[in-house]
């Protein structure tokens, strides 16, 4: 069965600090996708990135970067030089190739607070 | 495109009343999902549809919950009768029929059952 664990419930940092949000997943599939979503205080869920299981290349997008390591079943998200606007709940999610591949299973989320 | 549209944004109802939540997916999307978000359980998938047909409703908590998708542009989630423990934010999302594509979420309906 698929499972996503975000062990950090809440993180609080001061602006300009770097912060890493952890995501560990479980799946019996060799083919799957991983996602990160952001939920700002306004409540909507915003897609940030997806990664398929065959592509372990790390990705950087501005201040955001993602580290995918199949060996440790992790897909961690780092925000460099955090800003107050980064304050949100961040969700990691998994989609398997089999058994309802279209559905996303989410972790419980990590609430990030960036203080000025 | 206007994105996924949900209504109402907020709903307060009394225990025992029927509640209907509505969703209009993004035009052209083949999949529609209903999720529920609570502090205790996080984001749970309740049910999803492919081309208006329910594919997996194993997440629907009880018979009090039902969902329909009469056409490609409209879906409802009904709770009858509602109970206080149903209080949550209900999200509708839609996606294309292409594995690995992201789901686009509506702004959610915050339901409070008193």
Coordinates of N, CA and C in Angstrom, one line a residue:
Chain A
X1 N 0.8 -1.2 0.0 CA 0.0 0.0 0.0 C 0.9 1.2 0.0
X2 N 0.4 2.3 -0.6 CA 1.1 3.5 -0.7 C 0.9 4.3 0.5
X3 N 2.0 5.0 0.9 CA 2.0 5.8 2.1 C 3.0 6.9 2.0
X4 N 2.7 8.1 2.5 CA 3.6 9.2 2.5 C 3.7 9.8 3.9
X5 N 4.9 9.9 4.4 CA 5.1 10.4 5.8 C 5.9 11.7 5.7
X6 N 5.3 12.7 6.4 CA 6.0 14.0 6.6 C 6.1 14.1 8.1
X7 N 7.3 13.8 8.6 CA 7.5 13.7 10.0 C 7.4 15.0 10.7
X8 N 7.8 16.1 10.0 CA 7.8 17.4 10.6 C 6.4 18.0 10.5
X9 N 5.8 18.1 11.7 CA 4.4 18.7 11.7 C 4.5 20.2 11.5
X10 N 5.4 20.8 12.2 CA 5.5 22.3 12.1 C 7.0 22.7 12.2
X11 N 7.3 23.7 11.4 CA 8.6 24.2 11.4 C 8.5 25.8 11.4
X12 N 9.3 26.4 12.2 CA 9.4 27.8 12.3 C 10.8 28.3 12.1
X13 N 10.9 29.2 11.2 CA 12.3 29.8 10.9 C 12.2 31.3 10.8
X14 N 13.3 31.9 10.8 CA 13.4 33.3 10.6 C 13.7 33.6 9.2
X15 N 13.2 34.7 8.7 CA 13.4 35.0 7.3 C 14.9 35.0 6.9
X16 N 15.1 34.5 5.7 CA 16.4 34.3 5.1 C 17.1 33.0 5.5
X17 N 16.6 32.3 6.4 CA 17.1 31.0 6.7 C 16.7 30.0 5.6
X18 N 17.5 29.0 5.5 CA 17.2 27.9 4.6 C 16.4 26.8 5.4
X19 N 15.5 26.2 4.7 CA 14.7 25.2 5.5 C 14.4 24.0 4.5
X20 N 14.5 22.8 5.1 CA 14.2 21.6 4.3 C 13.0 20.9 4.9
X21 N 12.1 20.5 4.1 CA 10.9 19.8 4.4 C 11.1 18.3 4.0
X22 N 10.9 17.4 4.9 CA 11.2 16.0 4.6 C 9.9 15.3 4.1
X23 N 10.2 14.4 3.2 CA 9.1 13.5 2.7 C 9.6 12.1 2.5
X24 N 9.0 11.1 3.1 CA 9.4 9.7 3.0 C 8.2 9.0 2.5
X25 N 8.4 8.1 1.5 CA 7.2 7.5 0.9 C 7.4 6.0 0.9
X26 N 6.3 5.2 0.8 CA 6.3 3.8 0.7 C 5.5 3.4 -0.5
X27 N 6.0 2.5 -1.3 CA 5.3 2.0 -2.4 C 5.9 0.6 -2.8
X28 N 5.0 -0.2 -3.3 CA 5.5 -1.5 -3.8 C 5.8 -1.4 -5.3
X29 N 5.3 -0.3 -5.9 CA 5.5 -0.1 -7.3 C 6.9 0.4 -7.6
X30 N 7.4 0.1 -8.8 CA 8.6 0.6 -9.3 C 8.4 1.9 -10.1
X31 N 7.1 2.0 -10.5 CA 6.8 3.2 -11.3 C 5.8 4.0 -10.6
X32 N 6.2 5.3 -10.3 CA 5.3 6.2 -9.5 C 5.7 7.6 -9.8
X33 N 4.8 8.5 -9.3 CA 5.1 9.9 -9.4 C 5.1 10.5 -7.9
X34 N 5.9 11.5 -7.7 CA 5.9 12.2 -6.4 C 5.6 13.7 -6.7
X35 N 4.9 14.3 -5.8 CA 4.4 15.7 -6.0 C 4.7 16.5 -4.7
X36 N 4.8 17.8 -4.9 CA 4.7 18.7 -3.7 C 3.6 19.7 -4.1
X37 N 2.8 20.0 -3.1 CA 1.8 21.0 -3.2 C 2.0 22.0 -2.0
X38 N 1.6 23.2 -2.2 CA 1.6 24.3 -1.2 C 0.2 24.7 -0.9
X39 N -0.1 24.9 0.4 CA -1.4 25.4 0.8 C -1.2 26.6 1.6
X40 N -1.3 27.8 1.0 CA -1.1 29.1 1.8 C -2.3 29.3 2.7
X41 N -2.2 30.3 3.5 CA -3.3 30.6 4.5 C -4.7 30.8 3.8
X42 N -4.7 31.2 2.6 CA -6.0 31.4 1.9 C -6.7 30.0 1.6
X43 N -6.0 28.9 1.7 CA -6.6 27.6 1.7 C -6.5 26.8 0.5
X44 N -6.3 27.4 -0.7 CA -6.2 26.5 -1.9 C -4.9 25.7 -2.0
X45 N -5.0 24.6 -2.7 CA -3.8 23.8 -2.9 C -3.1 24.1 -4.2
X46 N -1.9 24.4 -4.2 CA -1.1 24.9 -5.4 C -0.1 23.9 -5.7
X47 N -0.1 23.4 -6.9 CA 0.9 22.4 -7.4 C 2.3 23.1 -7.5
X48 N 3.3 22.4 -7.0 CA 4.7 23.0 -7.1 C 5.6 22.2 -8.1
X49 N 5.6 20.8 -7.9 CA 6.5 20.0 -8.7 C 6.0 18.6 -8.8
X50 N 6.4 17.8 -9.8 CA 6.2 16.4 -9.8 C 7.5 15.8 -10.3
X51 N 7.7 14.6 -9.9 CA 8.9 13.8 -10.3 C 8.5 12.4 -10.5
X52 N 8.9 11.8 -11.6 CA 8.6 10.3 -11.8 C 9.8 9.5 -11.3
X53 N 9.5 8.3 -11.0 CA 10.4 7.4 -10.3 C 11.7 7.0 -11.1
X54 N 11.6 7.4 -12.4 CA 12.8 7.1 -13.2 C 13.8 8.3 -13.4
X55 N 13.4 9.3 -12.8 CA 14.2 10.6 -12.9 C 14.6 11.0 -11.5
X56 N 15.8 10.7 -11.2 CA 16.4 11.0 -9.8 C 17.1 12.3 -9.9
X57 N 17.1 13.0 -11.0 CA 17.8 14.3 -11.1 C 17.2 15.3 -10.1
X58 N 18.0 16.0 -9.4 CA 17.5 17.0 -8.5 C 17.0 18.2 -9.4
X59 N 16.1 19.0 -8.8 CA 15.6 20.1 -9.6 C 15.7 21.4 -8.7
X60 N 16.0 22.4 -9.4 CA 16.0 23.7 -8.7 C 15.1 24.7 -9.5
X61 N 14.3 25.4 -8.8 CA 13.5 26.5 -9.4 C 13.5 27.7 -8.5
X62 N 14.4 28.6 -8.9 CA 14.5 29.8 -8.0 C 15.1 29.5 -6.7
X63 N 14.3 29.8 -5.7 CA 14.8 29.5 -4.3 C 14.4 28.1 -3.8
X64 N 13.6 27.4 -4.7 CA 13.1 26.1 -4.3 C 14.0 25.0 -5.0
X65 N 14.3 23.9 -4.2 CA 15.0 22.8 -4.8 C 14.4 21.5 -4.2
X66 N 14.5 20.4 -5.0 CA 14.0 19.2 -4.6 C 15.1 18.1 -4.7
X67 N 15.2 17.3 -3.7 CA 16.2 16.2 -3.7 C 15.4 14.9 -3.6
X68 N 15.5 14.1 -4.7 CA 14.8 12.8 -4.8 C 15.9 11.7 -4.7
X69 N 15.7 10.8 -3.7 CA 16.6 9.7 -3.5 C 15.8 8.4 -3.3
X70 N 15.9 7.6 -4.4 CA 15.2 6.4 -4.3 C 15.7 5.4 -3.3
X71 N 17.0 5.5 -3.0 CA 17.7 4.6 -2.1 C 17.1 4.8 -0.7
X72 N 16.7 6.0 -0.3 CA 16.1 6.2 1.0 C 14.6 6.5 0.9
X73 N 14.0 6.4 -0.3 CA 12.6 6.6 -0.5 C 12.2 8.0 0.0
X74 N 13.0 9.0 -0.4 CA 12.8 10.4 0.1 C 12.7 11.3 -1.0
X75 N 11.9 12.4 -0.8 CA 11.7 13.4 -1.8 C 11.6 14.7 -1.0
X76 N 12.8 15.3 -0.7 CA 12.8 16.4 0.2 C 12.8 17.7 -0.5
X77 N 12.3 18.7 0.1 CA 12.1 20.0 -0.5 C 12.8 21.1 0.3
X78 N 13.7 21.8 -0.3 CA 14.4 22.9 0.4 C 14.1 24.3 -0.2
X79 N 13.8 25.2 0.8 CA 13.6 26.6 0.4 C 14.8 27.3 0.9
X80 N 15.5 28.0 0.0 CA 16.7 28.8 0.3 C 16.3 30.2 0.5
X81 N 16.9 30.8 1.5 CA 16.6 32.2 1.9 C 15.1 32.4 2.0
X82 N 14.5 31.8 2.9 CA 13.1 31.8 3.1 C 12.5 33.2 3.3
X83 N 11.3 33.4 2.8 CA 10.6 34.6 2.9 C 9.3 34.4 3.6
X84 N 8.7 35.5 4.2 CA 7.5 35.4 4.9 C 6.4 34.8 4.0
X85 N 6.4 35.1 2.7 CA 5.4 34.6 1.8 C 5.5 33.1 1.6
X86 N 6.6 32.5 2.1 CA 6.7 31.0 2.0 C 5.9 30.4 3.1
X87 N 5.4 31.1 4.0 CA 4.6 30.5 5.1 C 3.3 29.9 4.5
X88 N 3.2 28.6 4.8 CA 2.1 27.8 4.3 C 2.2 26.4 4.8
X89 N 1.3 25.5 4.5 CA 1.4 24.1 4.7 C 1.8 23.4 3.4
X90 N 2.8 22.6 3.5 CA 3.4 21.9 2.3 C 3.1 20.5 2.4
X91 N 2.5 19.9 1.3 CA 2.2 18.5 1.2 C 3.0 17.8 0.2
X92 N 3.4 16.6 0.5 CA 4.0 15.7 -0.4 C 3.0 14.7 -0.7
X93 N 3.0 14.2 -2.0 CA 2.0 13.2 -2.4 C 2.6 12.2 -3.4
X94 N 1.9 11.1 -3.4 CA 2.4 9.9 -4.2 C 1.3 9.4 -5.1
X95 N 1.7 9.1 -6.4 CA 0.7 8.5 -7.3 C 1.4 7.2 -7.9
X96 N 0.8 6.1 -7.7 CA 1.4 4.9 -8.2 C 0.9 4.6 -9.6
X97 N 1.6 3.7 -10.3 CA 1.2 3.3 -11.6 C 0.0 2.4 -11.6
X98 N -0.1 1.5 -10.6 CA -1.1 0.5 -10.5 C -2.2 0.8 -9.5
X99 N -3.3 0.2 -9.7 CA -4.4 0.3 -8.7 C -4.9 1.7 -8.5
X100 N -5.3 2.3 -9.5 CA -5.8 3.6 -9.3 C -4.7 4.7 -9.4
X101 N -4.1 4.6 -10.6 CA -2.9 5.4 -10.7 C -3.2 6.9 -10.7
X102 N -4.4 7.3 -10.9 CA -4.7 8.7 -11.1 C -4.8 9.4 -9.7
X103 N -5.0 8.6 -8.7 CA -5.2 9.3 -7.4 C -4.0 9.6 -6.7
X104 N -4.0 10.7 -5.9 CA -2.9 11.1 -5.1 C -3.1 10.7 -3.7
X105 N -2.1 10.2 -3.0 CA -2.1 10.0 -1.6 C -1.2 11.0 -1.0
X106 N -1.7 11.7 -0.1 CA -1.0 12.8 0.5 C -0.4 12.5 1.9
X107 N 0.7 13.1 2.2 CA 1.2 13.1 3.6 C 0.4 14.1 4.4
X108 N 0.6 14.1 5.7 CA -0.2 15.0 6.6 C 0.2 16.4 6.5
X109 N 1.3 16.7 5.8 CA 1.6 18.1 5.6 C 2.6 18.7 6.7
X110 N 3.4 19.6 6.3 CA 4.3 20.3 7.2 C 3.9 21.8 7.2
X111 N 3.6 22.4 8.3 CA 3.3 23.8 8.4 C 4.5 24.6 8.6
X112 N 4.8 25.4 7.7 CA 6.0 26.2 7.7 C 5.6 27.7 8.1
X113 N 6.3 28.2 9.1 CA 6.1 29.6 9.4 C 7.4 30.3 9.3
X114 N 7.4 31.3 8.5 CA 8.6 32.1 8.3 C 8.4 33.5 9.0
X115 N 9.1 33.7 10.0 CA 9.0 35.0 10.8 C 9.9 36.1 10.3
X116 N 9.4 37.3 10.3 CA 10.2 38.4 9.8 C 11.4 38.7 10.7
Chain B
X1 N -8.8 29.7 -18.4 CA -9.8 28.9 -17.7 C -10.0 29.3 -16.3
X2 N -11.2 29.2 -15.7 CA -11.5 29.7 -14.4 C -10.9 28.8 -13.3
X3 N -10.5 27.6 -13.7 CA -10.0 26.7 -12.7 C -11.2 25.9 -12.2
X4 N -11.0 25.1 -11.1 CA -12.0 24.3 -10.5 C -12.8 25.2 -9.6
X5 N -14.1 25.1 -9.8 CA -15.0 26.0 -9.0 C -15.9 25.2 -8.1
X6 N -15.8 25.5 -6.8 CA -16.6 24.9 -5.8 C -17.6 25.8 -5.2
X7 N -18.7 25.3 -4.8 CA -19.7 26.1 -4.1 C -20.5 25.2 -3.1
X8 N -20.9 25.8 -2.0 CA -20.5 27.1 -1.5 C -19.1 27.1 -1.0
X9 N -18.6 28.3 -0.6 CA -17.3 28.3 0.0 C -17.3 28.0 1.4
X10 N -18.4 28.4 2.0 CA -18.7 28.1 3.5 C -20.1 27.6 3.6
X11 N -20.2 26.6 4.5 CA -21.6 26.1 4.8 C -21.7 25.8 6.3
X12 N -22.7 26.3 6.9 CA -22.9 26.0 8.3 C -24.3 25.4 8.3
X13 N -24.4 24.2 8.9 CA -25.7 23.5 8.9 C -25.9 22.8 10.3
X14 N -27.1 22.5 10.6 CA -27.4 21.8 11.8 C -27.3 20.3 11.6
X15 N -27.0 19.6 12.6 CA -26.9 18.2 12.6 C -28.2 17.6 12.1
X16 N -28.1 16.6 11.3 CA -29.3 16.0 10.7 C -29.7 16.5 9.4
X17 N -29.2 17.7 9.0 CA -29.7 18.3 7.8 C -28.9 17.7 6.6
X18 N -29.4 17.8 5.4 CA -28.8 17.4 4.2 C -27.9 18.5 3.7
X19 N -26.7 18.1 3.3 CA -25.7 19.1 2.8 C -25.3 18.7 1.4
X20 N -25.3 19.6 0.4 CA -24.8 19.3 -0.9 C -23.7 20.2 -1.3
X21 N -22.6 19.7 -1.7 CA -21.4 20.4 -2.1 C -21.3 20.3 -3.6
X22 N -20.9 21.3 -4.3 CA -20.9 21.3 -5.8 C -19.5 21.6 -6.3
X23 N -19.3 21.1 -7.5 CA -18.0 21.2 -8.1 C -18.1 21.3 -9.6
X24 N -17.4 22.3 -10.2 CA -17.3 22.3 -11.7 C -15.8 22.2 -12.0
X25 N -15.5 21.1 -12.7 CA -14.1 20.8 -13.0 C -13.6 21.7 -14.1
X26 N -12.3 21.6 -14.4 CA -11.8 22.4 -15.5 C -12.2 21.7 -16.8
X27 N -12.6 22.4 -17.7 CA -13.1 21.9 -19.0 C -12.1 21.1 -19.7
X28 N -12.5 19.9 -20.1 CA -11.5 19.0 -20.8 C -10.8 18.0 -19.9
X29 N -10.9 18.2 -18.6 CA -10.3 17.2 -17.7 C -11.2 16.0 -17.5
X30 N -10.5 14.8 -17.5 CA -11.3 13.6 -17.5 C -11.5 13.0 -16.1
X31 N -10.7 13.4 -15.1 CA -10.8 12.9 -13.8 C -11.3 14.0 -12.8
X32 N -12.1 13.5 -11.9 CA -12.6 14.4 -10.8 C -12.4 13.7 -9.5
X33 N -11.9 14.4 -8.5 CA -11.6 13.9 -7.2 C -12.3 14.7 -6.1
X34 N -12.8 14.0 -5.1 CA -13.3 14.7 -3.9 C -12.4 14.3 -2.8
X35 N -11.8 15.3 -2.1 CA -11.0 15.1 -0.9 C -11.6 15.8 0.3
X36 N -11.3 15.3 1.5 CA -11.7 15.9 2.7 C -10.4 16.2 3.5
X37 N -10.4 17.4 4.1 CA -9.2 17.8 4.9 C -9.7 18.1 6.3
X38 N -9.0 17.4 7.3 CA -9.3 17.6 8.7 C -7.9 17.7 9.4
X39 N -7.9 18.3 10.5 CA -6.6 18.4 11.3 C -6.1 17.0 11.6
X40 N -7.0 16.1 12.0 CA -6.6 14.8 12.5 C -6.2 13.9 11.4
X41 N -6.9 13.9 10.3 CA -6.6 12.9 9.2 C -6.0 13.5 8.0
X42 N -5.8 14.8 8.0 CA -5.1 15.3 6.8 C -6.0 15.3 5.6
X43 N -5.4 15.1 4.4 CA -6.2 15.1 3.1 C -6.5 13.7 2.8
X44 N -7.8 13.4 2.8 CA -8.2 12.0 2.4 C -9.0 12.0 1.1
X45 N -8.7 11.1 0.3 CA -9.5 10.9 -1.0 C -10.8 10.2 -0.6
X46 N -11.9 10.8 -1.0 CA -13.2 10.2 -0.7 C -13.6 9.3 -1.9
X47 N -13.6 9.9 -3.1 CA -14.0 9.2 -4.3 C -13.5 9.9 -5.5
X48 N -13.3 9.2 -6.6 CA -12.9 9.9 -7.8 C -13.7 9.2 -9.0
X49 N -13.8 10.1 -10.1 CA -14.5 9.7 -11.3 C -13.6 9.8 -12.5
X50 N -13.8 8.9 -13.4 CA -13.2 9.0 -14.7 C -14.3 9.1 -15.8
X51 N -14.3 10.2 -16.6 CA -15.3 10.4 -17.6 C -16.7 10.1 -17.0
X52 N -17.0 10.7 -15.8 CA -18.2 10.8 -15.1 C -18.6 9.5 -14.4
X53 N -17.7 8.5 -14.5 CA -18.0 7.2 -13.9 C -17.2 7.0 -12.6
X54 N -17.9 6.7 -11.5 CA -17.1 6.5 -10.2 C -16.1 5.3 -10.4
X55 N -14.9 5.6 -10.0 CA -13.9 4.5 -10.2 C -13.5 3.9 -8.8
X56 N -13.4 4.7 -7.8 CA -13.0 4.2 -6.5 C -13.7 5.1 -5.4
X57 N -14.6 4.5 -4.7 CA -15.3 5.2 -3.6 C -15.0 4.6 -2.3
X58 N -13.9 3.9 -2.2 CA -13.5 3.2 -1.0 C -13.2 4.2 0.2
X59 N -13.0 5.5 -0.2 CA -12.7 6.5 0.9 C -13.9 7.1 1.4
X60 N -15.1 6.8 0.9 CA -16.3 7.4 1.4 C -16.6 6.8 2.8
X61 N -16.7 7.7 3.8 CA -16.7 7.2 5.1 C -17.9 6.3 5.5
X62 N -19.1 6.7 5.0 CA -20.3 5.9 5.4 C -21.4 6.1 4.3
X63 N -22.4 5.4 4.5 CA -23.5 5.5 3.6 C -24.2 6.9 3.6
X64 N -23.9 7.6 4.6 CA -24.5 9.0 4.6 C -23.9 9.9 3.5
X65 N -22.7 9.4 3.0 CA -22.0 10.2 1.9 C -22.4 9.6 0.5
X66 N -22.7 10.5 -0.4 CA -22.9 10.0 -1.8 C -22.4 11.1 -2.7
X67 N -21.9 10.6 -3.9 CA -21.4 11.6 -4.9 C -21.9 11.2 -6.2
X68 N -22.1 12.2 -7.1 CA -22.6 12.0 -8.4 C -21.9 12.9 -9.4
X69 N -21.8 12.4 -10.6 CA -21.3 13.3 -11.7 C -22.2 13.1 -12.9
X70 N -23.2 13.8 -13.0 CA -24.2 13.6 -14.1 C -23.7 14.0 -15.4
X71 N -22.7 14.9 -15.5 CA -22.1 15.2 -16.8 C -20.6 15.7 -16.5
X72 N -19.9 16.0 -17.6 CA -18.5 16.3 -17.5 C -18.2 17.6 -16.8
X73 N -19.2 18.4 -16.6 CA -18.9 19.7 -16.0 C -19.5 19.9 -14.7
X74 N -20.0 18.9 -14.0 CA -20.6 19.1 -12.7 C -20.6 17.8 -11.9
X75 N -20.3 18.0 -10.6 CA -20.3 16.9 -9.6 C -20.9 17.4 -8.3
X76 N -21.5 16.5 -7.6 CA -22.0 16.9 -6.2 C -21.5 15.8 -5.2
X77 N -21.3 16.3 -4.0 CA -21.1 15.4 -2.9 C -22.2 15.8 -1.8
X78 N -22.9 14.7 -1.5 CA -24.0 14.9 -0.6 C -23.8 14.2 0.7
X79 N -24.2 14.8 1.8 CA -24.1 14.2 3.1 C -25.5 14.3 3.7
X80 N -26.1 13.1 4.0 CA -27.4 13.1 4.5 C -27.6 11.8 5.4
X81 N -27.9 12.0 6.7 CA -27.9 13.3 7.4 C -26.5 13.7 7.9
X82 N -26.3 15.0 8.0 CA -24.9 15.4 8.4 C -24.8 15.3 10.0
X83 N -23.5 15.1 10.3 CA -23.1 15.0 11.7 C -22.0 16.0 12.0
X84 N -21.8 16.4 13.3 CA -20.7 17.3 13.6 C -19.3 16.8 13.2
X85 N -19.1 15.5 13.2 CA -17.8 14.9 12.8 C -17.6 15.1 11.3
X86 N -18.5 15.5 10.6 CA -18.4 15.7 9.1 C -17.7 17.1 8.9
X87 N -17.6 17.9 9.9 CA -17.1 19.2 9.8 C -15.6 19.1 9.2
X88 N -15.4 19.8 8.2 CA -14.1 19.7 7.5 C -14.0 20.6 6.3
X89 N -12.9 20.7 5.6 CA -12.9 21.4 4.3 C -12.9 20.3 3.2
X90 N -13.8 20.4 2.3 CA -14.0 19.5 1.2 C -13.4 20.1 0.0
X91 N -12.5 19.4 -0.7 CA -11.9 19.9 -1.9 C -12.3 19.0 -3.1
X92 N -12.5 19.7 -4.2 CA -12.7 19.0 -5.4 C -11.5 19.3 -6.3
X93 N -11.1 18.3 -7.0 CA -9.9 18.5 -7.9 C -10.2 17.8 -9.2
X94 N -9.5 18.3 -10.3 CA -9.7 17.6 -11.6 C -8.3 17.5 -12.3
X95 N -8.2 16.5 -13.2 CA -6.9 16.4 -13.9 C -7.2 15.7 -15.2
X96 N -6.2 15.8 -16.1 CA -6.3 15.2 -17.4 C -6.1 13.7 -17.2
X97 N -6.5 12.9 -18.2 CA -6.3 11.5 -18.2 C -4.9 11.1 -18.7
X98 N -3.9 11.5 -17.9 CA -2.6 11.2 -18.3 C -1.8 11.0 -17.0
X99 N -1.4 9.8 -16.8 CA -0.8 9.5 -15.5 C 0.4 10.4 -15.2
X100 N 0.4 10.8 -14.0 CA 1.5 11.7 -13.6 C 1.2 13.2 -13.7
X101 N 0.1 13.5 -14.4 CA -0.3 14.9 -14.5 C -0.8 15.4 -13.1
X102 N -0.6 16.7 -12.9 CA -1.0 17.2 -11.6 C -2.5 17.4 -11.5
X103 N -3.0 17.3 -10.3 CA -4.4 17.6 -10.1 C -4.6 19.1 -9.8
X104 N -5.6 19.7 -10.3 CA -5.9 21.1 -10.0 C -7.0 21.2 -9.0
X105 N -6.8 21.9 -7.9 CA -7.8 21.9 -6.8 C -8.6 23.2 -6.8
X106 N -9.9 23.0 -6.4 CA -10.7 24.1 -6.1 C -10.3 24.8 -4.8
X107 N -11.0 25.8 -4.4 CA -10.7 26.5 -3.2 C -11.3 25.9 -2.0
X108 N -12.1 24.9 -2.2 CA -12.6 24.1 -1.0 C -13.9 24.7 -0.5
X109 N -14.7 23.8 0.2 CA -15.9 24.2 0.9 C -15.6 23.9 2.4
X110 N -15.7 24.9 3.2 CA -15.6 24.7 4.6 C -16.9 24.4 5.2
X111 N -17.1 23.2 5.7 CA -18.4 22.7 6.2 C -18.3 22.7 7.7
X112 N -19.3 23.3 8.3 CA -19.4 23.2 9.8 C -20.8 22.7 10.1
X113 N -20.8 21.6 10.8 CA -22.1 21.0 11.3 C -22.2 21.2 12.8
X114 N -23.2 21.9 13.2 CA -23.4 22.2 14.6 C -24.5 21.4 15.2

